[in-house]
PDB file of C-alpha atoms and ligand atoms in Angstrom:
ATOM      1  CA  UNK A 136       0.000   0.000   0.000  1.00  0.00           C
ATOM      2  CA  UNK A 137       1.514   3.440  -0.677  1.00  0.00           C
ATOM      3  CA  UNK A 138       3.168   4.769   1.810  1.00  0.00           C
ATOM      4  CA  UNK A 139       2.272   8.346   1.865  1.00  0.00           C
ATOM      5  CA  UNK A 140      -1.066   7.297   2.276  1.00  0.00           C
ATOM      6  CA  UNK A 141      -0.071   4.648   5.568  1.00  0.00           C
ATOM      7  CA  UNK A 142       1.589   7.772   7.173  1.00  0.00           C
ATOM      8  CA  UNK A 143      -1.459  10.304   6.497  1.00  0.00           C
ATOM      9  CA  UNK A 144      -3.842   7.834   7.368  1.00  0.00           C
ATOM     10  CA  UNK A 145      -1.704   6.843  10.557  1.00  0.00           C
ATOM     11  CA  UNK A 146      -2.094  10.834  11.447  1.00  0.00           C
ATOM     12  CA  UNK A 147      -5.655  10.876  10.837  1.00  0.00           C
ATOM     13  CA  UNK A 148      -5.943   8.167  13.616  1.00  0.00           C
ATOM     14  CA  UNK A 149      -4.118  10.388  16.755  1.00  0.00           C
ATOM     15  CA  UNK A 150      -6.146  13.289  15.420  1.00  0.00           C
ATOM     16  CA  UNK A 151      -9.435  10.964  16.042  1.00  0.00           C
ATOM     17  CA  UNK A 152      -8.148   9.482  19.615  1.00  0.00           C
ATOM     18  CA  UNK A 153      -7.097  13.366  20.454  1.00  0.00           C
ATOM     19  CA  UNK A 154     -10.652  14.489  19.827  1.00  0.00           C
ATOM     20  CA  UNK A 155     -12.494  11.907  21.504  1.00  0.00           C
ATOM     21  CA  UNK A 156     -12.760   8.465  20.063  1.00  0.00           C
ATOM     22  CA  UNK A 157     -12.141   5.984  22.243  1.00  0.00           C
ATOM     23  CA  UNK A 158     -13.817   2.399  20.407  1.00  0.00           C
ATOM     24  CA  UNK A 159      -9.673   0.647  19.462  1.00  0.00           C
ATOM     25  CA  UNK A 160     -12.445  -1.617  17.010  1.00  0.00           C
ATOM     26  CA  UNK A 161     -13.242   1.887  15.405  1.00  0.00           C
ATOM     27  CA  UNK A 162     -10.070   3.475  15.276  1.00  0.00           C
ATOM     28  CA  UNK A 163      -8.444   0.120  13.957  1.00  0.00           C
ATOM     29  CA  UNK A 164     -11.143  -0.215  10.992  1.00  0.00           C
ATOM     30  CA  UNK A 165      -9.928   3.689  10.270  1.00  0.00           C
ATOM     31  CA  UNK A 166      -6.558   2.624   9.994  1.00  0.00           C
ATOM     32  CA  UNK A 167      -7.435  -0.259   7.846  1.00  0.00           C
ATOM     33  CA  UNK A 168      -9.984   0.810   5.264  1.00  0.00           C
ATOM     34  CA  UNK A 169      -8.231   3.043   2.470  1.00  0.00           C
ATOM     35  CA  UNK A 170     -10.434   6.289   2.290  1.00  0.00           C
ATOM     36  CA  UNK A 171      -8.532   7.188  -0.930  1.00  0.00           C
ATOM     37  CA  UNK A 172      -9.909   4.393  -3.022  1.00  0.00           C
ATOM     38  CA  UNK A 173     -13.597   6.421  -1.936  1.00  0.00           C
ATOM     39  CA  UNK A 174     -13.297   9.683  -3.104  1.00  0.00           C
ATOM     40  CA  UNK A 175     -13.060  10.790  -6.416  1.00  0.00           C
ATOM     41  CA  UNK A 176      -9.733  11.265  -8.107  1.00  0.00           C
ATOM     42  CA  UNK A 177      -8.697  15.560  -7.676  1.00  0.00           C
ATOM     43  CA  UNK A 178      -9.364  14.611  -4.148  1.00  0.00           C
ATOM     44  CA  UNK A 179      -7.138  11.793  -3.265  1.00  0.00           C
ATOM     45  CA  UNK A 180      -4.338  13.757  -2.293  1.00  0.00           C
ATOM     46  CA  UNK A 181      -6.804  15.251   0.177  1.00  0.00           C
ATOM     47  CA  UNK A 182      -8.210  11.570   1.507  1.00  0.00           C
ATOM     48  CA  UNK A 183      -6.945  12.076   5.043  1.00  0.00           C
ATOM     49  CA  UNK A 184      -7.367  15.341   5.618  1.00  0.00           C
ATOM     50  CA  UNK A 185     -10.624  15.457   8.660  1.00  0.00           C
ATOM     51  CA  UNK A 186     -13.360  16.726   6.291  1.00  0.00           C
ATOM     52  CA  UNK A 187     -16.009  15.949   4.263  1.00  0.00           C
ATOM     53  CA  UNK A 188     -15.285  16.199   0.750  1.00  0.00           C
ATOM     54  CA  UNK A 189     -17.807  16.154  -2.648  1.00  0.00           C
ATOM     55  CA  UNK A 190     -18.642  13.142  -4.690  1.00  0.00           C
ATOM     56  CA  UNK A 191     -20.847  12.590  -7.441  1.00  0.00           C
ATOM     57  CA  UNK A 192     -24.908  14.357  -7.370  1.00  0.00           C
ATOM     58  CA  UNK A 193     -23.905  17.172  -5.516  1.00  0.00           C
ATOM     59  CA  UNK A 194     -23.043  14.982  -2.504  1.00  0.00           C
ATOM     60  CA  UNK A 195     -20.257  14.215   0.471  1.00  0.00           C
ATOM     61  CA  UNK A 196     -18.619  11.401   1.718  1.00  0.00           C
ATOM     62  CA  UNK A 197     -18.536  12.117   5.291  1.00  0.00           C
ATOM     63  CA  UNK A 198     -15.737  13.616   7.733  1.00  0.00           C
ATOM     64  CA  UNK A 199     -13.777  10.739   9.457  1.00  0.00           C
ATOM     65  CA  UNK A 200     -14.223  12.008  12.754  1.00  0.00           C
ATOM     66  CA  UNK A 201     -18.137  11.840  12.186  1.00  0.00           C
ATOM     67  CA  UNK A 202     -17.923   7.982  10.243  1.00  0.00           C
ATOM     68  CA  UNK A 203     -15.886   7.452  13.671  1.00  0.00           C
ATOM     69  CA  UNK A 204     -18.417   8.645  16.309  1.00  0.00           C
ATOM     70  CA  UNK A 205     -21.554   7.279  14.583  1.00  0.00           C
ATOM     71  CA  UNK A 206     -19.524   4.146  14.501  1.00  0.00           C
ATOM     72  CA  UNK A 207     -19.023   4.602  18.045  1.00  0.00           C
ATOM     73  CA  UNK A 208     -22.288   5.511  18.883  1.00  0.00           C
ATOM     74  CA  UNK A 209     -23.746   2.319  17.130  1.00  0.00           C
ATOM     75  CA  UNK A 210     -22.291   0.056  20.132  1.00  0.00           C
ATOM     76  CA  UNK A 211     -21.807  -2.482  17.666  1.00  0.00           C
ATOM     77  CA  UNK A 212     -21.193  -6.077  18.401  1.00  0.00           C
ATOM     78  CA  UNK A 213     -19.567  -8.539  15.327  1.00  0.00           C
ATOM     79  CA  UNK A 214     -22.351 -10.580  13.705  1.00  0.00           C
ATOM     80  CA  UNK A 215     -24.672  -7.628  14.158  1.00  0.00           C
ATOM     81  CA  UNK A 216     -26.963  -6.761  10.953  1.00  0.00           C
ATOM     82  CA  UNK A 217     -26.648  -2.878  10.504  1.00  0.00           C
ATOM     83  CA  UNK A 218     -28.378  -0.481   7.865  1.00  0.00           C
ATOM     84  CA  UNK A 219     -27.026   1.923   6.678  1.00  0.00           C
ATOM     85  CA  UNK A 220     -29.300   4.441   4.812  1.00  0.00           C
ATOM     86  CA  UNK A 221     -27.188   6.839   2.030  1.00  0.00           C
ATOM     87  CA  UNK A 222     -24.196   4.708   0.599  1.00  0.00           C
ATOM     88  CA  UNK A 223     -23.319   7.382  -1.046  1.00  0.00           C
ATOM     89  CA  UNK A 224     -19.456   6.788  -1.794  1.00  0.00           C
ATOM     90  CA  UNK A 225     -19.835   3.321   1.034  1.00  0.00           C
ATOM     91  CA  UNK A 226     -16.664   4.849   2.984  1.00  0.00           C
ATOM     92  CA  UNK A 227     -19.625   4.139   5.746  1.00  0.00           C
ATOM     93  CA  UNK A 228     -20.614   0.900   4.768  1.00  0.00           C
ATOM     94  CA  UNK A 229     -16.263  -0.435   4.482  1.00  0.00           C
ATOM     95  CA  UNK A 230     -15.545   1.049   7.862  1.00  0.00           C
ATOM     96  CA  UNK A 231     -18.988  -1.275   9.446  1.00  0.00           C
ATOM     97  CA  UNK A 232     -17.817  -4.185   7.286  1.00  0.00           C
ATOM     98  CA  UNK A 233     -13.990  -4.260   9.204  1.00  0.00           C
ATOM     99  CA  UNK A 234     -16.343  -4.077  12.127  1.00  0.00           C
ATOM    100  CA  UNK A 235     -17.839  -7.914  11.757  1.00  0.00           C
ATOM    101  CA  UNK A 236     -21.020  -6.874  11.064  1.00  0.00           C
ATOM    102  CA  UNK A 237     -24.006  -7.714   8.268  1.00  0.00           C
ATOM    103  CA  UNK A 238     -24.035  -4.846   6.196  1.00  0.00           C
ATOM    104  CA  UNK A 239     -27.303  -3.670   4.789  1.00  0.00           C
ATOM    105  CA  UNK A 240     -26.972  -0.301   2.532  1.00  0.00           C
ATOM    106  CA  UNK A 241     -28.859   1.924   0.498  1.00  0.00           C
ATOM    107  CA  UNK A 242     -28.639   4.849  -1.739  1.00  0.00           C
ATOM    108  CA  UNK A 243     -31.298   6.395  -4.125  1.00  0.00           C
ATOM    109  CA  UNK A 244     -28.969   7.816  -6.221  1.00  0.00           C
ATOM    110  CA  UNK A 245     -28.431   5.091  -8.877  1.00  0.00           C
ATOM    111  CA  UNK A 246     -24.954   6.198  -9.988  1.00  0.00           C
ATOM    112  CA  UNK A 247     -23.312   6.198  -6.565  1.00  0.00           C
ATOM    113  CA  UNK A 248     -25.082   3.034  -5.344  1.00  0.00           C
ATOM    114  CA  UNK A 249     -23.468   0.606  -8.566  1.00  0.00           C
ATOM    115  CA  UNK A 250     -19.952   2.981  -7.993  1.00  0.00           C
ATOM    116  CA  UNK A 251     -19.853   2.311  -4.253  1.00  0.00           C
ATOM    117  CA  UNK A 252     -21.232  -1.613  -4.793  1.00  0.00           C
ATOM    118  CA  UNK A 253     -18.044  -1.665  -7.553  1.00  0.00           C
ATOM    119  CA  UNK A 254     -15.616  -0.424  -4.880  1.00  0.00           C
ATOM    120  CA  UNK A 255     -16.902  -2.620  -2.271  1.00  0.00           C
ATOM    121  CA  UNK A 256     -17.102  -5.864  -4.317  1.00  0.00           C
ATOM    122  CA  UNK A 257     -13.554  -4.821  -5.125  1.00  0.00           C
ATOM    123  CA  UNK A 258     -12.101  -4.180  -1.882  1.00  0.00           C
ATOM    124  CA  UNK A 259     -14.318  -6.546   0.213  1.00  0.00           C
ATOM    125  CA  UNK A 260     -15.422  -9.647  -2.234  1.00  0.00           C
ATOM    126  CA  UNK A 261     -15.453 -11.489   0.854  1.00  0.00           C
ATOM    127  CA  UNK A 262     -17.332  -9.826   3.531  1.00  0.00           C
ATOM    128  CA  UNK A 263     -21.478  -9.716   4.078  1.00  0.00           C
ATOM    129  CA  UNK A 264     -22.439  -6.276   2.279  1.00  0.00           C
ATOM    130  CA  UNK A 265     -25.715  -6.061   0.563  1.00  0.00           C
ATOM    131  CA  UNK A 266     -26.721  -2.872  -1.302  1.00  0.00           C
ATOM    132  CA  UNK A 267     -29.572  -1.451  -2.586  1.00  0.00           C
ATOM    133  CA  UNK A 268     -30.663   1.222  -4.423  1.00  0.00           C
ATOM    134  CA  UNK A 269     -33.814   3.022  -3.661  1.00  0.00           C
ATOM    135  CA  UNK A 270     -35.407   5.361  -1.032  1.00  0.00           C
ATOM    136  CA  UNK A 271     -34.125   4.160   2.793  1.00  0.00           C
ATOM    137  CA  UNK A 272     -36.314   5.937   4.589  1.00  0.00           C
ATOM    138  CA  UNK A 273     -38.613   3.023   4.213  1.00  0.00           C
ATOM    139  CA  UNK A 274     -35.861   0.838   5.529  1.00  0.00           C
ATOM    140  CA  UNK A 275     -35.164  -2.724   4.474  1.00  0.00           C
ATOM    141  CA  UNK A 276     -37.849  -4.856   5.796  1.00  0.00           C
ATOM    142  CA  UNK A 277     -36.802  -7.768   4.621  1.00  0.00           C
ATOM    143  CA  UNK A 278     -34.012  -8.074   6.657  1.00  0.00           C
ATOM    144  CA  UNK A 279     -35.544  -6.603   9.934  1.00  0.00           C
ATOM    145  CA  UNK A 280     -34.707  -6.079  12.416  1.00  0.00           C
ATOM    146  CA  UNK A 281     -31.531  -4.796  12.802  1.00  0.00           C
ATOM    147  CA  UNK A 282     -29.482  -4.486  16.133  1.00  0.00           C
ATOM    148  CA  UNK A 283     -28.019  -0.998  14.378  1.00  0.00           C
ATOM    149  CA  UNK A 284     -29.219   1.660  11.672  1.00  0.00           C
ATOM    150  CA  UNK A 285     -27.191   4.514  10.683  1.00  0.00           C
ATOM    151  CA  UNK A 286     -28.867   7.259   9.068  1.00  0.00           C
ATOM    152  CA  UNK A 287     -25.704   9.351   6.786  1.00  0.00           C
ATOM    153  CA  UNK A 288     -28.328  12.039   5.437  1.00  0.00           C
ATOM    154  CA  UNK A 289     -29.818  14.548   7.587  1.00  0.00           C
ATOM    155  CA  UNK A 290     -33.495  13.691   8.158  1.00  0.00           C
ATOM    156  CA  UNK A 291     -36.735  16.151   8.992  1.00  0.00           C
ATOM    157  CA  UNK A 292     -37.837  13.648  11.775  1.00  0.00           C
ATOM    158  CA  UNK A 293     -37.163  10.055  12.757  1.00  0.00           C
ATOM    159  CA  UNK A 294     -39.054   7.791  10.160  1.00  0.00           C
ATOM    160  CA  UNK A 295     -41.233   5.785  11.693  1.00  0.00           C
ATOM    161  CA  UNK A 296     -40.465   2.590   9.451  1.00  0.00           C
ATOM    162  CA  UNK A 297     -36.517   2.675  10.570  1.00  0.00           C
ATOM    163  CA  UNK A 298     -37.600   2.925  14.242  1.00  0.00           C
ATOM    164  CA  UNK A 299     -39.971   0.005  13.672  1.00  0.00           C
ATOM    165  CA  UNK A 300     -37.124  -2.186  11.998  1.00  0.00           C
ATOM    166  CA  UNK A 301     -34.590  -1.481  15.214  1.00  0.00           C
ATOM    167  CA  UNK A 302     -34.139  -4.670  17.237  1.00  0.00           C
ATOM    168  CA  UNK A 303     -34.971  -4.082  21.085  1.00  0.00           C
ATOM    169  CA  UNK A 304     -31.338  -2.882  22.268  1.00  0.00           C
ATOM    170  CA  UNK A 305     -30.596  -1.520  19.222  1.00  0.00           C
ATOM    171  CA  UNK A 306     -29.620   1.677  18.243  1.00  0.00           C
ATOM    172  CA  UNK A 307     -30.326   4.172  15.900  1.00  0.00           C
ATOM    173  CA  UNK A 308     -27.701   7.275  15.162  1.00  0.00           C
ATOM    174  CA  UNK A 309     -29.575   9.781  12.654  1.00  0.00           C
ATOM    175  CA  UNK A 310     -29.221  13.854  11.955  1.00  0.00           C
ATOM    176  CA  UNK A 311     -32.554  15.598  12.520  1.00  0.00           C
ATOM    177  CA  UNK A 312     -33.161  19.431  11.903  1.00  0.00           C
ATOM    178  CA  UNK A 313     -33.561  21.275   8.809  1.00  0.00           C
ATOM    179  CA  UNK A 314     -31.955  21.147   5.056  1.00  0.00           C
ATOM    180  CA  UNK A 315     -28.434  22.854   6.510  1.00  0.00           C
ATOM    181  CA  UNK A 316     -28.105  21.770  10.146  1.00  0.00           C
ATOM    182  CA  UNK A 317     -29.471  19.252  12.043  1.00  0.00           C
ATOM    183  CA  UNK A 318     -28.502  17.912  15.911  1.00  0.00           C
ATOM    184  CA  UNK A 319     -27.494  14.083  16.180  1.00  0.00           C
ATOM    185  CA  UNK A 320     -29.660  11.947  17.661  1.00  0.00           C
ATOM    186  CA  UNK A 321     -29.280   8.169  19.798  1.00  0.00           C
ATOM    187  CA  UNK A 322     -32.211   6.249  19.545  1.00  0.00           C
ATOM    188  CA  UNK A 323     -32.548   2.865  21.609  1.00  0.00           C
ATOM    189  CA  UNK A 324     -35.027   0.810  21.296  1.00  0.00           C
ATOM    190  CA  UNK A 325     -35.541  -0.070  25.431  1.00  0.00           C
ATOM    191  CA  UNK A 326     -38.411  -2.746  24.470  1.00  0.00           C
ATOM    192  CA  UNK A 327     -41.367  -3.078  22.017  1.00  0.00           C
ATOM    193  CA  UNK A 328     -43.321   0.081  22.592  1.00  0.00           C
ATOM    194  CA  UNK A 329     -40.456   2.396  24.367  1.00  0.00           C
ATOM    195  CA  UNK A 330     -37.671   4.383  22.891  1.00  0.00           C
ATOM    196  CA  UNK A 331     -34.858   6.717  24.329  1.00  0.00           C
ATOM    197  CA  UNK A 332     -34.426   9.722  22.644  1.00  0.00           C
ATOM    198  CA  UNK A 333     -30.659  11.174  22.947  1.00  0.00           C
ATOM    199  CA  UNK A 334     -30.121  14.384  21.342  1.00  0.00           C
ATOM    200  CA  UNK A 335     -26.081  14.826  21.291  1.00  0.00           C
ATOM    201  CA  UNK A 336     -23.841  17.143  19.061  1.00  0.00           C
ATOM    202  CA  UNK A 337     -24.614  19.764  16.040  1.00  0.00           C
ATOM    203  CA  UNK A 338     -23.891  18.168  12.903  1.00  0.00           C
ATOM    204  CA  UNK A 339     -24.732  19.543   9.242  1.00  0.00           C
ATOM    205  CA  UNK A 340     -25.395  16.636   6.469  1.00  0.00           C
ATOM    206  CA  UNK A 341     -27.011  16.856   3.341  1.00  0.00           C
ATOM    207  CA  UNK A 342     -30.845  16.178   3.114  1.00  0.00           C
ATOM    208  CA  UNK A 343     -31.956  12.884   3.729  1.00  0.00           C
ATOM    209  CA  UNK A 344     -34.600  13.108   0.511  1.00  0.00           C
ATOM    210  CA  UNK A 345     -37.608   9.935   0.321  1.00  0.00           C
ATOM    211  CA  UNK A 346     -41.053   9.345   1.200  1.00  0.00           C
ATOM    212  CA  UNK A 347     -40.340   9.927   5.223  1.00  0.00           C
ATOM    213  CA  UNK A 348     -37.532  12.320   4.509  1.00  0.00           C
ATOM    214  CA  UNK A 349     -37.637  15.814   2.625  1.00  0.00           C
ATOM    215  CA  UNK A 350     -39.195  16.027  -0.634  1.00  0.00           C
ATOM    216  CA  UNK A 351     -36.828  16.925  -3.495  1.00  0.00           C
ATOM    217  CA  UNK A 352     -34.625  15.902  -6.182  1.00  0.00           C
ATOM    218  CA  UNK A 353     -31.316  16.781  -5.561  1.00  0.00           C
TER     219      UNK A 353
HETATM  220  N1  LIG B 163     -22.281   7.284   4.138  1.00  0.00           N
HETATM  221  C1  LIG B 163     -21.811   8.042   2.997  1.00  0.00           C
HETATM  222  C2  LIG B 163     -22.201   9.501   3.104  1.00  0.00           C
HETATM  223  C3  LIG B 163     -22.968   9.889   1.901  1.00  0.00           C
HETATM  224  S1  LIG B 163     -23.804  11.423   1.935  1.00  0.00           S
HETATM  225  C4  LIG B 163     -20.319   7.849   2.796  1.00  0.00           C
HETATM  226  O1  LIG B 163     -19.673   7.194   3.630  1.00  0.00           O
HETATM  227  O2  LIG B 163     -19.787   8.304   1.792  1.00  0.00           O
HETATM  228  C5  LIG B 163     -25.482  10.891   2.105  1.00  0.00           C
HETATM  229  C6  LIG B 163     -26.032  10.010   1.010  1.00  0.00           C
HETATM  230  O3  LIG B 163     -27.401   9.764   1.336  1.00  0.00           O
HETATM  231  C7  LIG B 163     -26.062  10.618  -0.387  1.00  0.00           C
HETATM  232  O4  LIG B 163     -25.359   9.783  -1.248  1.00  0.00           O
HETATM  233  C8  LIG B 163     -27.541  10.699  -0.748  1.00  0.00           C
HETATM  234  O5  LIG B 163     -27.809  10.460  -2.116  1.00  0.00           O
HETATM  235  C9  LIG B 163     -28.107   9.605   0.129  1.00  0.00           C
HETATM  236  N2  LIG B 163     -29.550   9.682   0.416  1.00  0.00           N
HETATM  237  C10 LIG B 163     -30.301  10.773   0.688  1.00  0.00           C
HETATM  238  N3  LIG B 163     -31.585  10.418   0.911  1.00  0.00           N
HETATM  239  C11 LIG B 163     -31.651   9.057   0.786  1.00  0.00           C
HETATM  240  C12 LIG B 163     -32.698   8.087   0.894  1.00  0.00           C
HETATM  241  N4  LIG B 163     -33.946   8.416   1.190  1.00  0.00           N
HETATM  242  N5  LIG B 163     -32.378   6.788   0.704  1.00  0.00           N
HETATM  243  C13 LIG B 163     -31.112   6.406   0.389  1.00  0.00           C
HETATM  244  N6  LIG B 163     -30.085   7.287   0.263  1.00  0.00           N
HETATM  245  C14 LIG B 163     -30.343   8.588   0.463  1.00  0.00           C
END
């Protein structure tokens, strides 16, 4: 692997432990998953820098630090089935597959769901990754329910179909707020009927757009 990458990506690791993570499974599937091969090509030299940075349809592949602590925030346990709802570049989805977990993905733009299922099936032809394309917000019921869901688009409110998917114990880690900024949320399914609602840190995503998200067609 080349080594200027290894050393940035090394770097990008202390910087996460500095600000906060503390999960060694997280922080070791940062070091191990190569960022670079996600982002599109003026912005590999950039791949390790801590920032979100554009891919295809006007979209982001997210800022480690925030893969890291919605990673954390999961609570994740290996053998775990976890959805993920916006591919998008499925930086996301390779970080929860070094984790030991089912993944279960989907983005509703076509283009970056078949390039992110390319990279995947590239870099991972042996790990459990499913992805679909088409509008998450109505979840995956097919493979319900999950012990995680991870919501990488910033949502209006909680859809009710994701909520209903989440396995008792699970948790749910989604933006909610308005088109620019939006204030994470923990949700954990306590038993059948009852949820905890834990609003944490301000976050800004792009719009989580589908039948139980905005309206739109960006
Ligand atoms: N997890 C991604 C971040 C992508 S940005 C990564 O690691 O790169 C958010 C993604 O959510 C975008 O690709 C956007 O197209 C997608 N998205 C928005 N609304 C969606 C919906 N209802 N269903 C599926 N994907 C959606």
């Amino acid at each position: 692997m080349n080594r200027q990458y290894q050393d940035a990506r090394n770097q990008l690791i202390d910087s996460l432990r500095k600000r906060g993570i503390v999960n060694e499974h997280v922080l070791q599937a940062m070091l191990n998953v190569p960022r670079e091969q996600f982002v599109s090509k003026p912005f590999k030299q950039r791949a390790y820098e801590d920032v979100a940075l554009p891919i295809d349809k006007h979209q982001t592949i997210s800022q480690p630090f925030t893969v890291a602590r919605m990673t954390e925030l999961l609570e994740i346990k290996p053998g775990d089935s976890i959805l993920e709802i916006g591919t998008g570049s499925g930086y996301q989805a390779a970080i929860l597959a070094e984790m030991g977990v089912k993944v279960f993905t989907i983005e509703r733009h076509f283009e970056l769901y078949n390039e992110a299922r390319r990279v995947l099936k590239d870099l991972y032809p042996d790990k459990p990754i499913q992805s679909r394309f088409g509008d998450g917000t109505i979840g995956w019921a097919e493979f319900a329910p999950f012990q995680g869901i991870i919501v990488t688009a910033g949502a209006p409110e909680i859809p009710e179909s994701l909520l209903k998917q989440l396995a008792i114990g699970g948790h749910c880690i989604i933006p909610v707020g308005n088109e620019r900024s939006q204030v994470m949320h923990c949700i954990i399914r306590e038993d059948e009927q009852s949820f905890a609602d834990y609003p944490l840190e301000d976050v800004s995503f792009v719009p989580l757009i589908g039948k139980q998200g905005w309206s739109g067609d960006q």
